[in-house]
Amino acid sequence: MYSPRVKRGIFVLTGVNSLGLVLYFNYLFFFMRAEFGFGNRGNLALGALNGLLYAAGSFLAGRLAQRRGAFAALKPGYAIMAVTLGLGALADHAAVHVLVLVVWTAGISLTWPAFEYVVSSGEPVGRLPRLLGIYSVVWSAGASVGTLLGGAMMEHLGMRSVFVVPALINATQWIAAVLLERRAAAQPPPPAVTPAEQEERRRRRDERRKAPVPPELFLKLAWLGNPFGFVAISAVLPVIPRIAERFELSATLAGVFCSVWYFARMGAFVLFWLWRGWHYRFRWLVGAMAALVLSYAAILLGRELWLLLAAQVVFGGALGLLYFSSLYYSMDVGEDSQGTHGGIHEAAIGLGAFVGPAVGAVSLRLWPTVPTAHARAVTVMLLLGLAAMVWIRVRHRRRRKGEDSSGPAGKGS
């Protein structure tokens, strides 16, 4: 359990963490294209490698935070990223930069489950949605600002700023984490959960068990939907340099234009934080998944700027609900295992971040003469995710009807 003051410090670290992540990872694809001639297939392969490693690392990081505390994961994570990116600023070979990405991914995977553990740990159910809302808005704001300014950073400070600026950010975060850990150790822990809060937890559990769809099923559906959201994200980011070339956008303009869906996602987080009518409502979850499929296809296959702009707004809104659902249900259903559930939540993100670009890269390998092969292949995969979500819901409904019909009067018939 962490005090409110420590949690406020974690919110600051979260926003800065997201800023540094975007300035390096999103603009690494521009760097690799400019310095080493990486095309869509090469950048998609880099994205797939990052996703696979992140899935494994974040799963283990969640367990580490649960057992030893958040700072046991945060401090080494920041140190790894700062040192690795500092060395990356000096490297001149593509293979070295791939290695830098591998080690940096190990560092970043330690941070996010730890943040989620601190934010959720020891919180009564009434305060949890508010804190998760603040957390989501803060990190998405950092990502939005990073995407907006990253292109200008590269043009004015040079290509190596992709490594130098995030490395300085991570070094500052390490110092802040050390100081925050000392403050956490010096402060008395917050009071234990009161009997009234325990009774509220029991009441909510009873209500959710009586719901048409049990909360555990929503958790599984959210853990299915959120990775598909990152399938779409990770299949878009590596090809943004190519989209920028198609519309003759400079790096600065590409950053501004492609930040639209980031700000739309942040707006969605604000909405779903303040309005809770979507909690445990299947139609909202499946509607977000359907909107994700349509908007992704429009972004990758559209030929008009206005269409890409409108599609980004829908894309960001759909991603906002899918992510918030996964995070909220992970913390709400798993009240006493937020660290572990946070690791699973982030591992699912990593899995999606691997599958999306991997499918895109393989499709371009199989159909090299079809420039949009990656977009079409990922669209089909997103449709399969939508179908799986509907199938799981229908299967549960049929099973529940079967259980109702085999009640006391029907047993033995």
Coordinates of N, CA, C and O in Angstrom, one line a residue, residues 10 13-14 23 64 105 146 168 173 179 204-205 209 221 235 248 258 292 318 369 377 388-389 396:
I10 N 4.0 9.1 -8.6 CA 4.0 8.1 -9.6 C 3.2 8.6 -10.8 O 3.6 8.3 -12.0
L13 N 5.7 10.5 -12.8 CA 6.6 9.6 -13.5 C 6.0 8.9 -14.7 O 6.6 8.6 -15.7
T14 N 4.7 8.6 -14.5 CA 3.9 7.9 -15.6 C 3.9 8.8 -16.9 O 4.2 8.3 -18.0
L23 N 9.1 9.4 -27.7 CA 10.2 10.1 -28.4 C 11.3 9.2 -29.0 O 11.9 9.4 -30.0
L64 N 7.2 -9.3 -10.1 CA 8.2 -8.6 -9.3 C 7.6 -7.5 -8.4 O 7.9 -7.4 -7.2
T105 N 13.8 -2.5 -24.4 CA 12.5 -3.1 -24.2 C 12.5 -3.8 -22.9 O 11.5 -3.8 -22.1
G146 N 4.5 13.8 -26.8 CA 5.7 13.2 -27.5 C 5.5 13.0 -29.0 O 6.4 13.4 -29.8
L168 N 18.2 11.2 -21.3 CA 18.2 12.2 -20.3 C 16.9 12.2 -19.4 O 17.0 12.3 -18.2
Q173 N 14.4 10.3 -14.4 CA 13.4 9.5 -13.7 C 14.0 8.6 -12.7 O 13.4 8.3 -11.6
L179 N 14.4 9.1 -4.9 CA 13.9 10.0 -3.9 C 12.5 9.6 -3.5 O 12.1 9.7 -2.3
R204 N -20.4 -5.4 -3.9 CA -20.1 -5.3 -5.3 C -19.9 -6.6 -5.9 O -20.3 -6.9 -7.1
R205 N -19.2 -7.5 -5.2 CA -19.0 -8.9 -5.7 C -20.3 -9.6 -5.9 O -20.5 -10.2 -6.9
R209 N -21.8 -10.9 -9.5 CA -22.1 -12.3 -9.7 C -23.5 -12.6 -10.3 O -23.7 -13.5 -11.0
L221 N -12.8 -11.0 -21.9 CA -13.1 -10.3 -23.1 C -12.2 -9.1 -23.3 O -11.7 -8.8 -24.4
A235 N 0.8 -2.1 -35.9 CA 0.9 -2.3 -37.3 C 0.8 -0.9 -38.0 O 1.2 -0.8 -39.2
E248 N 3.6 13.6 -48.7 CA 4.7 14.6 -48.8 C 4.7 15.5 -47.5 O 4.8 16.7 -47.5
C258 N -0.1 12.8 -37.2 CA -0.3 11.4 -36.7 C -0.5 11.4 -35.2 O -0.7 10.4 -34.6
L292 N -12.7 -0.2 -34.2 CA -11.3 -0.3 -34.4 C -11.0 -0.9 -35.8 O -10.1 -0.4 -36.5
A318 N -11.9 4.2 -30.0 CA -12.0 2.7 -29.8 C -10.9 2.2 -29.0 O -11.1 1.4 -28.1
T369 N 4.7 -7.6 -54.2 CA 4.2 -6.7 -55.2 C 2.9 -6.0 -54.8 O 2.4 -5.2 -55.6
A377 N -3.9 -7.8 -44.4 CA -3.8 -9.0 -43.6 C -4.1 -8.6 -42.1 O -4.8 -9.4 -41.4
A388 N -14.3 -13.5 -32.6 CA -14.0 -14.3 -31.4 C -14.7 -13.7 -30.2 O -15.2 -14.4 -29.3
M389 N -14.7 -12.4 -30.1 CA -15.4 -11.7 -29.0 C -16.9 -12.0 -29.0 O -17.5 -12.4 -27.9
H396 N -21.4 -18.1 -24.0 CA -21.7 -18.0 -22.6 C -23.2 -17.9 -22.4 O -23.8 -18.5 -21.5

